[in-house]
Structure formats: structure tokens, C-alpha cells
PDB file of C-alpha atoms and ligand atoms in Angstrom:
ATOM      1  CA  MET A   1     -28.397   1.582  22.719  1.00 83.00           C
ATOM      2  CA  ASN A   2     -28.438   5.396  22.366  1.00 96.00           C
ATOM      3  CA  PHE A   3     -25.270   6.164  24.128  1.00 98.00           C
ATOM      4  CA  LEU A   4     -24.181   8.628  21.431  1.00 98.00           C
ATOM      5  CA  ALA A   5     -27.561  10.333  20.883  1.00 98.00           C
ATOM      6  CA  ASN A   6     -27.161  14.105  20.235  1.00 96.00           C
ATOM      7  CA  LYS A   7     -23.431  13.747  19.445  1.00 98.00           C
ATOM      8  CA  ARG A   8     -22.149  15.042  16.138  1.00 98.00           C
ATOM      9  CA  ILE A   9     -19.079  13.230  15.031  1.00 98.00           C
ATOM     10  CA  LEU A  10     -17.040  13.585  11.758  1.00 99.00           C
ATOM     11  CA  ILE A  11     -15.685  10.542  10.235  1.00 98.00           C
ATOM     12  CA  THR A  12     -12.655  10.592   7.938  1.00 98.00           C
ATOM     13  CA  GLY A  13     -10.901   7.670   5.995  1.00 98.00           C
ATOM     14  CA  ILE A  14     -13.773   5.738   4.382  1.00 98.00           C
ATOM     15  CA  ALA A  15     -12.381   4.331   1.186  1.00 97.00           C
ATOM     16  CA  SER A  16     -14.594   1.303   0.997  1.00 97.00           C
ATOM     17  CA  LYS A  17     -16.942  -0.870   2.961  1.00 97.00           C
ATOM     18  CA  LEU A  18     -13.872  -2.746   4.219  1.00 97.00           C
ATOM     19  CA  SER A  19     -12.490   0.489   5.788  1.00 98.00           C
ATOM     20  CA  ILE A  20     -12.167   0.578   9.521  1.00 98.00           C
ATOM     21  CA  ALA A  21     -13.772   4.007   9.362  1.00 98.00           C
ATOM     22  CA  TYR A  22     -16.848   2.239   7.893  1.00 98.00           C
ATOM     23  CA  GLY A  23     -17.120  -0.132  10.829  1.00 98.00           C
ATOM     24  CA  ILE A  24     -16.712   2.899  13.117  1.00 99.00           C
ATOM     25  CA  ALA A  25     -19.485   4.896  11.416  1.00 98.00           C
ATOM     26  CA  GLN A  26     -21.848   1.881  11.620  1.00 98.00           C
ATOM     27  CA  ALA A  27     -21.265   1.342  15.222  1.00 98.00           C
ATOM     28  CA  MET A  28     -21.646   5.083  15.975  1.00 98.00           C
ATOM     29  CA  ARG A  29     -24.802   5.342  13.992  1.00 98.00           C
ATOM     30  CA  ASN A  30     -26.071   2.282  15.872  1.00 98.00           C
ATOM     31  CA  ALA A  31     -25.479   4.175  19.027  1.00 98.00           C
ATOM     32  CA  LYS A  32     -27.452   7.208  17.470  1.00 98.00           C
ATOM     33  CA  ALA A  33     -24.641   9.617  16.627  1.00 98.00           C
ATOM     34  CA  ASP A  34     -25.223  12.112  13.916  1.00 98.00           C
ATOM     35  CA  LEU A  35     -22.426  11.663  11.408  1.00 98.00           C
ATOM     36  CA  ALA A  36     -20.581  13.729   8.745  1.00 98.00           C
ATOM     37  CA  PHE A  37     -18.098  12.315   6.367  1.00 98.00           C
ATOM     38  CA  THR A  38     -14.929  13.438   4.407  1.00 98.00           C
ATOM     39  CA  TYR A  39     -13.302  11.861   1.300  1.00 98.00           C
ATOM     40  CA  GLN A  40      -9.822  12.227   0.103  1.00 98.00           C
ATOM     41  CA  ASN A  41     -10.443  13.086  -3.496  1.00 98.00           C
ATOM     42  CA  ASN A  42     -13.097  12.871  -6.284  1.00 97.00           C
ATOM     43  CA  LYS A  43     -12.433   9.118  -6.841  1.00 97.00           C
ATOM     44  CA  PHE A  44     -14.042   8.431  -3.514  1.00 98.00           C
ATOM     45  CA  LYS A  45     -16.870  11.096  -3.583  1.00 98.00           C
ATOM     46  CA  SER A  46     -19.876   9.178  -4.808  1.00 98.00           C
ATOM     47  CA  ARG A  47     -18.961   6.091  -2.861  1.00 98.00           C
ATOM     48  CA  VAL A  48     -18.800   8.078   0.421  1.00 98.00           C
ATOM     49  CA  GLU A  49     -22.021   9.928  -0.434  1.00 98.00           C
ATOM     50  CA  GLU A  50     -23.775   6.572  -0.872  1.00 98.00           C
ATOM     51  CA  TYR A  51     -22.386   5.225   2.497  1.00 98.00           C
ATOM     52  CA  ALA A  52     -23.292   8.589   4.270  1.00 98.00           C
ATOM     53  CA  ALA A  53     -26.809   8.176   3.027  1.00 98.00           C
ATOM     54  CA  GLN A  54     -26.896   4.625   4.587  1.00 98.00           C
ATOM     55  CA  PHE A  55     -25.973   6.312   7.926  1.00 98.00           C
ATOM     56  CA  ASP A  56     -28.767   8.947   7.420  1.00 98.00           C
ATOM     57  CA  SER A  57     -26.215  11.643   6.670  1.00 98.00           C
ATOM     58  CA  SER A  58     -25.950  14.147   3.655  1.00 98.00           C
ATOM     59  CA  ILE A  59     -22.832  15.946   4.968  1.00 98.00           C
ATOM     60  CA  VAL A  60     -20.011  14.735   2.706  1.00 98.00           C
ATOM     61  CA  LEU A  61     -17.046  16.968   2.334  1.00 98.00           C
ATOM     62  CA  LEU A  62     -13.656  16.950   0.450  1.00 98.00           C
ATOM     63  CA  CYS A  63     -10.555  16.845   2.730  1.00 98.00           C
ATOM     64  CA  ASP A  64      -6.964  16.023   1.613  1.00 98.00           C
ATOM     65  CA  VAL A  65      -4.999  16.094   4.717  1.00 98.00           C
ATOM     66  CA  ALA A  66      -1.843  16.724   2.854  1.00 98.00           C
ATOM     67  CA  GLU A  67      -2.993  20.326   2.392  1.00 98.00           C
ATOM     68  CA  ASP A  68      -3.710  22.769   5.328  1.00 98.00           C
ATOM     69  CA  LYS A  69      -6.025  24.686   2.999  1.00 98.00           C
ATOM     70  CA  SER A  70      -8.032  21.573   2.276  1.00 98.00           C
ATOM     71  CA  ILE A  71      -8.474  20.927   6.006  1.00 99.00           C
ATOM     72  CA  ASP A  72      -9.472  24.501   6.748  1.00 98.00           C
ATOM     73  CA  THR A  73     -11.865  24.766   3.862  1.00 98.00           C
ATOM     74  CA  MET A  74     -13.437  21.506   4.987  1.00 99.00           C
ATOM     75  CA  PHE A  75     -14.213  22.678   8.502  1.00 99.00           C
ATOM     76  CA  LYS A  76     -15.353  26.058   7.132  1.00 98.00           C
ATOM     77  CA  LYS A  77     -17.984  24.090   5.111  1.00 98.00           C
ATOM     78  CA  LEU A  78     -18.813  21.903   8.004  1.00 98.00           C
ATOM     79  CA  LYS A  79     -19.511  24.997  10.163  1.00 98.00           C
ATOM     80  CA  ASP A  80     -22.529  25.765   7.900  1.00 98.00           C
ATOM     81  CA  TYR A  81     -24.090  22.551   8.906  1.00 98.00           C
ATOM     82  CA  TRP A  82     -22.604  22.139  12.405  1.00 98.00           C
ATOM     83  CA  PRO A  83     -21.406  25.440  14.134  1.00 98.00           C
ATOM     84  CA  LYS A  84     -20.362  23.142  16.978  1.00 98.00           C
ATOM     85  CA  PHE A  85     -19.647  19.421  17.030  1.00 98.00           C
ATOM     86  CA  ASP A  86     -18.452  16.585  19.298  1.00 98.00           C
ATOM     87  CA  GLY A  87     -15.428  15.273  17.635  1.00 98.00           C
ATOM     88  CA  PHE A  88     -13.893  13.420  14.883  1.00 99.00           C
ATOM     89  CA  VAL A  89     -12.393  10.089  13.938  1.00 99.00           C
ATOM     90  CA  HIS A  90      -8.974  10.290  12.092  1.00 99.00           C
ATOM     91  CA  SER A  91      -8.664   6.981  10.219  1.00 98.00           C
ATOM     92  CA  ILE A  92      -6.054   7.960   7.803  1.00 98.00           C
ATOM     93  CA  GLY A  93      -2.611   6.643   6.991  1.00 98.00           C
ATOM     94  CA  PHE A  94      -0.386   6.596   4.040  1.00 98.00           C
ATOM     95  CA  VAL A  95       3.158   5.843   2.800  1.00 97.00           C
ATOM     96  CA  PRO A  96       4.468   5.071  -0.628  1.00 97.00           C
ATOM     97  CA  LYS A  97       4.029   1.332  -1.233  1.00 95.00           C
ATOM     98  CA  GLU A  98       7.729   0.598  -1.796  1.00 96.00           C
ATOM     99  CA  GLN A  99       8.364   1.527   1.857  1.00 97.00           C
ATOM    100  CA  LEU A 100       6.414  -1.526   3.039  1.00 96.00           C
ATOM    101  CA  ASP A 101       8.475  -4.099   1.472  1.00 95.00           C
ATOM    102  CA  GLY A 102      11.806  -5.496   2.740  1.00 94.00           C
ATOM    103  CA  ASP A 103      14.745  -4.453   4.815  1.00 97.00           C
ATOM    104  CA  TYR A 104      13.904  -1.153   6.749  1.00 98.00           C
ATOM    105  CA  VAL A 105      17.333   0.232   6.625  1.00 98.00           C
ATOM    106  CA  ASN A 106      17.643  -0.336   2.787  1.00 98.00           C
ATOM    107  CA  VAL A 107      14.254   0.832   1.810  1.00 98.00           C
ATOM    108  CA  VAL A 108      13.668   3.718   3.962  1.00 98.00           C
ATOM    109  CA  THR A 109      14.206   7.254   2.348  1.00 98.00           C
ATOM    110  CA  ARG A 110      13.955  10.798   3.415  1.00 98.00           C
ATOM    111  CA  ASP A 111      10.765  11.372   1.276  1.00 98.00           C
ATOM    112  CA  GLY A 112       9.240   8.153   2.494  1.00 98.00           C
ATOM    113  CA  PHE A 113       9.845   9.110   6.138  1.00 98.00           C
ATOM    114  CA  LYS A 114       8.433  12.584   5.537  1.00 98.00           C
ATOM    115  CA  ILE A 115       5.283  11.470   3.774  1.00 98.00           C
ATOM    116  CA  ALA A 116       4.646   8.668   6.374  1.00 98.00           C
ATOM    117  CA  HIS A 117       4.808  11.167   9.223  1.00 98.00           C
ATOM    118  CA  ASP A 118       3.118  13.972   7.486  1.00 98.00           C
ATOM    119  CA  ILE A 119      -0.079  12.045   6.338  1.00 98.00           C
ATOM    120  CA  SER A 120      -0.161   9.554   9.161  1.00 98.00           C
ATOM    121  CA  SER A 121       0.722  11.610  12.255  1.00 99.00           C
ATOM    122  CA  TYR A 122       0.833  15.274  11.599  1.00 99.00           C
ATOM    123  CA  SER A 123      -2.537  15.334   9.983  1.00 99.00           C
ATOM    124  CA  PHE A 124      -4.242  14.331  13.232  1.00 99.00           C
ATOM    125  CA  VAL A 125      -3.047  17.483  15.140  1.00 99.00           C
ATOM    126  CA  ALA A 126      -3.520  19.469  11.916  1.00 99.00           C
ATOM    127  CA  MET A 127      -7.136  18.682  12.050  1.00 99.00           C
ATOM    128  CA  ALA A 128      -7.446  19.377  15.665  1.00 98.00           C
ATOM    129  CA  LYS A 129      -5.749  22.781  15.157  1.00 98.00           C
ATOM    130  CA  SER A 130      -8.271  23.716  12.407  1.00 98.00           C
ATOM    131  CA  CYS A 131     -11.411  22.783  14.251  1.00 98.00           C
ATOM    132  CA  ARG A 132     -10.476  23.582  17.905  1.00 98.00           C
ATOM    133  CA  ASN A 133     -12.890  26.460  18.288  1.00 98.00           C
ATOM    134  CA  MET A 134     -15.827  24.379  16.893  1.00 98.00           C
ATOM    135  CA  LEU A 135     -15.396  21.526  19.340  1.00 98.00           C
ATOM    136  CA  ASN A 136     -17.941  21.295  22.155  1.00 98.00           C
ATOM    137  CA  GLN A 137     -16.915  20.837  25.846  1.00 95.00           C
ATOM    138  CA  ASP A 138     -16.695  16.967  26.277  1.00 96.00           C
ATOM    139  CA  ALA A 139     -15.720  16.503  22.625  1.00 98.00           C
ATOM    140  CA  SER A 140     -13.640  13.381  21.777  1.00 98.00           C
ATOM    141  CA  LEU A 141     -10.978  12.882  19.213  1.00 99.00           C
ATOM    142  CA  LEU A 142      -9.844   9.347  18.102  1.00 99.00           C
ATOM    143  CA  THR A 143      -7.137   7.944  15.840  1.00 99.00           C
ATOM    144  CA  LEU A 144      -6.119   4.602  14.592  1.00 98.00           C
ATOM    145  CA  SER A 145      -2.739   3.106  15.341  1.00 98.00           C
ATOM    146  CA  TYR A 146      -0.982  -0.306  15.041  1.00 98.00           C
ATOM    147  CA  LEU A 147       1.334  -2.534  17.035  1.00 98.00           C
ATOM    148  CA  GLY A 148       4.155  -1.598  14.695  1.00 98.00           C
ATOM    149  CA  ALA A 149       4.413   1.674  16.795  1.00 98.00           C
ATOM    150  CA  GLU A 150       5.714  -0.434  19.747  1.00 98.00           C
ATOM    151  CA  ARG A 151       7.430  -3.440  18.071  1.00 97.00           C
ATOM    152  CA  ALA A 152       9.633  -3.930  15.008  1.00 97.00           C
ATOM    153  CA  ILE A 153       7.372  -5.657  12.509  1.00 95.00           C
ATOM    154  CA  HIS A 154       8.798  -7.064   9.227  1.00 93.00           C
ATOM    155  CA  ASN A 155       7.844  -4.948   6.282  1.00 95.00           C
ATOM    156  CA  TYR A 156       5.829  -2.301   8.197  1.00 97.00           C
ATOM    157  CA  ASN A 157       8.997  -0.302   8.395  1.00 98.00           C
ATOM    158  CA  VAL A 158       8.838   3.562   8.569  1.00 98.00           C
ATOM    159  CA  MET A 159       4.993   3.228   9.128  1.00 98.00           C
ATOM    160  CA  GLY A 160       5.931   1.837  12.635  1.00 98.00           C
ATOM    161  CA  LEU A 161       7.774   5.147  13.252  1.00 98.00           C
ATOM    162  CA  ALA A 162       5.023   7.276  11.990  1.00 98.00           C
ATOM    163  CA  LYS A 163       2.428   5.313  14.254  1.00 98.00           C
ATOM    164  CA  ALA A 164       4.868   5.804  17.181  1.00 99.00           C
ATOM    165  CA  SER A 165       4.813   9.600  16.400  1.00 99.00           C
ATOM    166  CA  LEU A 166       1.049   9.309  16.089  1.00 99.00           C
ATOM    167  CA  GLU A 167       0.757   7.704  19.532  1.00 99.00           C
ATOM    168  CA  ALA A 168       2.886  10.388  21.110  1.00 99.00           C
ATOM    169  CA  ASN A 169       0.628  12.886  19.273  1.00 98.00           C
ATOM    170  CA  VAL A 170      -2.394  11.514  21.089  1.00 99.00           C
ATOM    171  CA  ARG A 171      -0.633  12.040  24.534  1.00 99.00           C
ATOM    172  CA  TYR A 172       0.481  15.562  23.665  1.00 99.00           C
ATOM    173  CA  MET A 173      -2.857  16.543  22.180  1.00 99.00           C
ATOM    174  CA  ALA A 174      -4.787  15.050  25.196  1.00 99.00           C
ATOM    175  CA  ASN A 175      -2.574  17.073  27.553  1.00 98.00           C
ATOM    176  CA  ALA A 176      -2.993  20.311  25.502  1.00 98.00           C
ATOM    177  CA  MET A 177      -6.874  20.061  24.964  1.00 98.00           C
ATOM    178  CA  GLY A 178      -7.797  18.299  28.212  1.00 98.00           C
ATOM    179  CA  PRO A 179      -8.208  21.732  30.045  1.00 98.00           C
ATOM    180  CA  ASN A 180     -10.996  22.448  27.576  1.00 96.00           C
ATOM    181  CA  GLY A 181     -12.691  19.200  28.344  1.00 98.00           C
ATOM    182  CA  ILE A 182     -11.568  17.421  25.164  1.00 98.00           C
ATOM    183  CA  ARG A 183     -10.422  13.953  25.306  1.00 98.00           C
ATOM    184  CA  VAL A 184      -7.999  12.423  22.805  1.00 99.00           C
ATOM    185  CA  ASN A 185      -7.478   8.679  22.377  1.00 99.00           C
ATOM    186  CA  GLY A 186      -6.203   6.073  19.874  1.00 99.00           C
ATOM    187  CA  ILE A 187      -7.092   2.524  19.063  1.00 99.00           C
ATOM    188  CA  SER A 188      -4.370   0.001  18.210  1.00 98.00           C
ATOM    189  CA  ALA A 189      -6.157  -2.322  15.969  1.00 98.00           C
ATOM    190  CA  GLY A 190      -5.027  -5.754  15.057  1.00 98.00           C
ATOM    191  CA  PRO A 191      -4.575  -6.524  11.317  1.00 97.00           C
ATOM    192  CA  ILE A 192      -7.626  -6.383   9.155  1.00 97.00           C
ATOM    193  CA  ARG A 193      -7.838  -6.680   5.345  1.00 95.00           C
ATOM    194  CA  THR A 194      -8.459  -3.245   3.936  1.00 95.00           C
ATOM    195  CA  LEU A 195      -7.054  -1.178   0.961  1.00 91.00           C
ATOM    196  CA  ALA A 196      -4.336   0.392   2.986  1.00 91.00           C
ATOM    197  CA  ALA A 197      -3.349  -3.079   4.509  1.00 93.00           C
ATOM    198  CA  SER A 198      -3.068  -4.701   1.110  1.00 88.00           C
ATOM    199  CA  GLY A 199      -0.146  -2.477   0.420  1.00 89.00           C
ATOM    200  CA  ILE A 200       1.959  -4.180   3.177  1.00 88.00           C
ATOM    201  CA  LYS A 201       4.132  -7.127   1.738  1.00 86.00           C
ATOM    202  CA  ASN A 202       2.979 -10.556   2.948  1.00 90.00           C
ATOM    203  CA  PHE A 203      -0.090  -9.197   4.744  1.00 91.00           C
ATOM    204  CA  ARG A 204      -2.025 -12.441   4.246  1.00 91.00           C
ATOM    205  CA  LYS A 205       0.829 -14.175   6.059  1.00 90.00           C
ATOM    206  CA  MET A 206       0.489 -11.779   8.919  1.00 91.00           C
ATOM    207  CA  LEU A 207      -3.212 -12.329   9.142  1.00 94.00           C
ATOM    208  CA  ALA A 208      -2.788 -16.255   9.051  1.00 93.00           C
ATOM    209  CA  TYR A 209      -0.160 -16.020  11.885  1.00 93.00           C
ATOM    210  CA  CYS A 210      -2.442 -13.735  13.985  1.00 93.00           C
ATOM    211  CA  GLN A 211      -5.392 -16.154  13.559  1.00 93.00           C
ATOM    212  CA  VAL A 212      -3.486 -18.734  15.525  1.00 93.00           C
ATOM    213  CA  ALA A 213      -1.353 -16.652  17.821  1.00 95.00           C
ATOM    214  CA  THR A 214      -4.096 -14.328  19.114  1.00 96.00           C
ATOM    215  CA  PRO A 215      -5.578 -15.175  22.557  1.00 96.00           C
ATOM    216  CA  ILE A 216      -9.226 -15.071  21.139  1.00 97.00           C
ATOM    217  CA  ARG A 217      -8.017 -17.325  18.195  1.00 96.00           C
ATOM    218  CA  ARG A 218      -9.252 -15.000  15.535  1.00 97.00           C
ATOM    219  CA  THR A 219      -8.366 -11.672  13.935  1.00 97.00           C
ATOM    220  CA  VAL A 220     -10.433  -8.702  14.759  1.00 98.00           C
ATOM    221  CA  THR A 221     -13.114  -7.079  12.537  1.00 98.00           C
ATOM    222  CA  ILE A 222     -14.142  -3.646  11.695  1.00 98.00           C
ATOM    223  CA  GLU A 223     -17.139  -4.167  13.876  1.00 98.00           C
ATOM    224  CA  ASP A 224     -14.900  -5.008  16.950  1.00 98.00           C
ATOM    225  CA  VAL A 225     -12.989  -1.728  16.356  1.00 98.00           C
ATOM    226  CA  GLY A 226     -16.194   0.152  15.650  1.00 98.00           C
ATOM    227  CA  LYS A 227     -17.729  -0.795  18.964  1.00 98.00           C
ATOM    228  CA  ALA A 228     -14.632   0.300  20.876  1.00 98.00           C
ATOM    229  CA  ALA A 229     -14.429   3.534  18.920  1.00 99.00           C
ATOM    230  CA  ALA A 230     -18.136   4.353  19.658  1.00 98.00           C
ATOM    231  CA  PHE A 231     -17.320   3.661  23.343  1.00 98.00           C
ATOM    232  CA  LEU A 232     -14.321   6.027  23.361  1.00 98.00           C
ATOM    233  CA  CYS A 233     -16.114   8.824  21.816  1.00 98.00           C
ATOM    234  CA  SER A 234     -19.110   8.592  24.247  1.00 98.00           C
ATOM    235  CA  SER A 235     -19.541   9.602  27.821  1.00 98.00           C
ATOM    236  CA  LEU A 236     -19.081   6.091  28.914  1.00 98.00           C
ATOM    237  CA  ALA A 237     -15.386   6.862  28.440  1.00 98.00           C
ATOM    238  CA  SER A 238     -15.515  10.203  30.160  1.00 98.00           C
ATOM    239  CA  GLY A 239     -12.443   9.433  32.358  1.00 98.00           C
ATOM    240  CA  ILE A 240     -10.244   8.084  29.526  1.00 98.00           C
ATOM    241  CA  SER A 241      -7.852  10.457  27.684  1.00 99.00           C
ATOM    242  CA  GLY A 242      -4.290  10.011  26.185  1.00 99.00           C
ATOM    243  CA  GLU A 243      -4.936   6.334  25.951  1.00 98.00           C
ATOM    244  CA  ILE A 244      -4.022   3.803  23.232  1.00 99.00           C
ATOM    245  CA  LEU A 245      -6.566   0.913  23.523  1.00 99.00           C
ATOM    246  CA  HIS A 246      -5.444  -2.346  21.870  1.00 98.00           C
ATOM    247  CA  VAL A 247      -8.297  -3.816  19.895  1.00 98.00           C
ATOM    248  CA  ASP A 248      -6.423  -6.844  18.690  1.00 98.00           C
ATOM    249  CA  GLY A 249      -7.928  -9.834  20.534  1.00 98.00           C
ATOM    250  CA  GLY A 250      -4.977  -9.669  22.997  1.00 98.00           C
ATOM    251  CA  PHE A 251      -2.263 -10.415  20.400  1.00 97.00           C
ATOM    252  CA  ASN A 252      -0.001  -7.682  21.956  1.00 97.00           C
ATOM    253  CA  ILE A 253       0.301  -9.471  25.185  1.00 97.00           C
ATOM    254  CA  THR A 254       1.623 -12.708  23.554  1.00 95.00           C
ATOM    255  CA  VAL A 255       5.245 -13.775  22.710  1.00 92.00           C
ATOM    256  CA  MET A 256       5.041 -17.436  21.442  1.00 84.00           C
ATOM    257  CA  HIS A 257       2.165 -19.476  20.353  1.00 77.00           C
ATOM    258  CA  GLU A 258       1.552 -23.255  20.283  1.00 73.00           C
TER     259      GLU A 258
HETATM  260  P1  NAD B 301      -8.344   2.226   4.164  1.00 84.57           P
HETATM  261  O1  NAD B 301      -7.544   2.098   2.964  1.00 84.57           O
HETATM  262  O2  NAD B 301      -9.691   1.736   4.062  1.00 84.57           O
HETATM  263  O3  NAD B 301      -8.390   3.589   4.845  1.00 84.57           O
HETATM  264  C1  NAD B 301      -7.206   4.540   4.760  1.00 84.57           C
HETATM  265  C2  NAD B 301      -7.835   5.905   4.490  1.00 84.57           C
HETATM  266  O4  NAD B 301      -6.839   6.933   4.498  1.00 84.57           O
HETATM  267  C3  NAD B 301      -8.527   6.042   3.098  1.00 84.57           C
HETATM  268  O5  NAD B 301      -9.921   6.308   3.207  1.00 84.57           O
HETATM  269  C4  NAD B 301      -7.704   7.069   2.366  1.00 84.57           C
HETATM  270  O6  NAD B 301      -8.604   7.805   1.478  1.00 84.57           O
HETATM  271  C5  NAD B 301      -7.232   7.986   3.452  1.00 84.57           C
HETATM  272  N1  NAD B 301      -6.135   8.766   3.101  1.00 84.57           N
HETATM  273  C6  NAD B 301      -4.953   8.447   2.788  1.00 84.57           C
HETATM  274  N2  NAD B 301      -4.256   9.677   2.390  1.00 84.57           N
HETATM  275  C7  NAD B 301      -5.056  10.714   2.691  1.00 84.57           C
HETATM  276  C8  NAD B 301      -5.009  11.987   2.538  1.00 84.57           C
HETATM  277  N3  NAD B 301      -3.901  12.705   2.053  1.00 84.57           N
HETATM  278  N4  NAD B 301      -6.096  12.850   2.882  1.00 84.57           N
HETATM  279  C9  NAD B 301      -7.192  12.190   3.280  1.00 84.57           C
HETATM  280  N5  NAD B 301      -7.405  10.901   3.527  1.00 84.57           N
HETATM  281  C10 NAD B 301      -6.284  10.204   3.071  1.00 84.57           C
HETATM  282  O7  NAD B 301      -7.531   1.374   5.317  1.00 84.57           O
HETATM  283  P2  NAD B 301      -7.771   1.116   6.879  1.00 84.57           P
HETATM  284  O8  NAD B 301      -7.031  -0.077   7.171  1.00 84.57           O
HETATM  285  O9  NAD B 301      -9.162   1.282   7.215  1.00 84.57           O
HETATM  286  O10 NAD B 301      -6.859   2.427   7.477  1.00 84.57           O
HETATM  287  C11 NAD B 301      -7.456   3.331   8.408  1.00 84.57           C
HETATM  288  C12 NAD B 301      -6.490   3.628   9.480  1.00 84.57           C
HETATM  289  O11 NAD B 301      -6.311   2.387  10.254  1.00 84.57           O
HETATM  290  C13 NAD B 301      -4.996   3.772   9.093  1.00 84.57           C
HETATM  291  O12 NAD B 301      -4.443   4.983   9.810  1.00 84.57           O
HETATM  292  C14 NAD B 301      -4.274   2.597   9.321  1.00 84.57           C
HETATM  293  O13 NAD B 301      -3.045   2.807   9.449  1.00 84.57           O
HETATM  294  C15 NAD B 301      -4.919   2.093  10.572  1.00 84.57           C
HETATM  295  N6  NAD B 301      -4.837   0.653  10.939  1.00 84.57           N
HETATM  296  C16 NAD B 301      -5.129  -0.225   9.980  1.00 84.57           C
HETATM  297  C17 NAD B 301      -4.969  -1.619  10.332  1.00 84.57           C
HETATM  298  C18 NAD B 301      -5.249  -2.695   9.397  1.00 84.57           C
HETATM  299  O14 NAD B 301      -4.807  -3.828   9.417  1.00 84.57           O
HETATM  300  N7  NAD B 301      -6.096  -2.374   8.216  1.00 84.57           N
HETATM  301  C19 NAD B 301      -4.526  -2.019  11.610  1.00 84.57           C
HETATM  302  C20 NAD B 301      -4.270  -0.952  12.516  1.00 84.57           C
HETATM  303  C21 NAD B 301      -4.334   0.363  12.099  1.00 84.57           C
END
């Protein structure tokens, strides 16, 4: 299926082969997208270069979204390869680990709150701001959220607030960029074992619960999320913007399980 042929899409957030962004890159390359990649710091450089090569790309750029300068420099370098492109995937989240353990009111701090919102929400619009004039008409931007944005989930704590902010960011960005033909969406993914997820206390317990409580009786995979991401960034989703699509096997519609 070539439904992303001739689309140039930048992928952020690959830290390992388990990363959701890896599954997204795989699905997008299968649909014939041309891909470029970013890595957070030098620890990830050679690994991301290796993955990029698997996806027939040699465009691998440093980008730490905590710094506007790093974002601007990355897009400036991307411009040497791609003067114009068709969108990016923001698959980035971070909060200090101690925020993801225990009673929300007790563990939340001003700093934890700031970092969670800065890296996990602001960075999405910061990237859009920086590359706006490089985006083609019909470009598509995509981010990754989680059910903790809508429901209080034990141990997810301030990340839930940051994801709620991120989902509002999707709507405001969609409204601002829509007149230029740009669509902005989010995927609310079910729990998947990745580096970021392993920071959440009792994550295994959460996965085990979801396995039995999810309508499709399994947890989702990075391939499931990847396929939905490829669809949302393609012209197959030309009428969809400002949307948060749950890719969680239906978990969000349930209340009790057998
Ligand atoms: P991951 O650890 O594989 O990816 C997180 C990525 O964020 C890493 O590549 C890391 O380098 C990047 N990152 C963190 N701080 C950064 C910074 N300052 N600058 C640039 N990059 C930075 O984990 P993942 O689960 O694939 O996470 C990707 C996204 O999916 C996150 O937004 C996460 O909240 C979201 N998500 C994950 C799950 C899950 O259960 N794994 C569920 C729903 C949503």
C-alpha cells in the first residue's frame, strides 16, 4: 500500500525498537513515506542512525525539545534536505520519575508540573511554530496522548494533566493551522511496555489489568498505533483534524470487567 508515497515526514521520539515512534516509522515506511528522524541526545545518536537506515533514510538530526534553539537548529538543518515537508510525529513525553509514584497531591511539585507540561505538551506547538513555513499544504501533525488526560489513573499523576494540556494543544493548533490546510491530531494509545512507560509505578499491573478488561482482550502494540498514525498522516484522513483517536482496543469505553 503506497498511501504515503511522496510524503516527507519527520519522526521524533525513537529511543529503542520498543518505542511507539519506531512502530509509527515502520508503518509509514511500509506505506512508502520518506522519513527523517530526530534523537534527543548523543546517547541515542548511533541507535537512531541504525534505525533510520532500516527505513532507507540518512536524515538523522539532534533535537532536544527542552531548548528552542535546539528545535530551530534542527529545522534549519532539515531545510538543507527538505525545503518543504508534509508533517511530523511528536512522540515525546517526560516527567521526573518520582512524579509517577504515589498520591498525586503529595508527590506533585511546582518543578515536576513545569517539566511535565514543558516537555510533554508545549514542545508540540514549539515544533509547529518553528517549522510552520516549511510545511506543505495538506501537511499533517500528530502527537501521542494517554487516557490519563481524561481519567484519574493511579500513579500517572501530573502526566495526566500534561496530556490534558497536550490534547487541548491539538485542538488549538488544528484551529490555528487549518486555514493553511494543515491538520493536527493525536492518538491516545493504550499502555505499551516502552522505556517511558517503565517509569510508571506498577506498570506491569496496569498492563495485566488491561489485558482482561479491554474489549479486544489484549493490549495494543506499536504496530497497532503505527497503522493508525500512518492513516492519520495520509490523505485517507483528509477530513480529520483536531481529533484524539483512541487506539486502545476499546479500553476507554469500559467501566467494569468480568
Ligand atoms: P519512549 O521512551 O520509547 O519514547 C519517549 C521519547 O521521548 C524518547 O525517544 C525520548 O528520547 C523522548 N524525549 C524525552 N524528553 C525529550 C526531550 N527533551 N527532547 C527530545 N526528546 C525527548 O516511550 P514511548 O512510550 O514510545 O513514548 C512516546 C509517547 O507516547 C510519549 O508521549 C508517551 O507519553 C506516549 N504514550 C505512551 C504510552 C505507553 O504506554 N508506552 C501510552 C500512551 C501514550
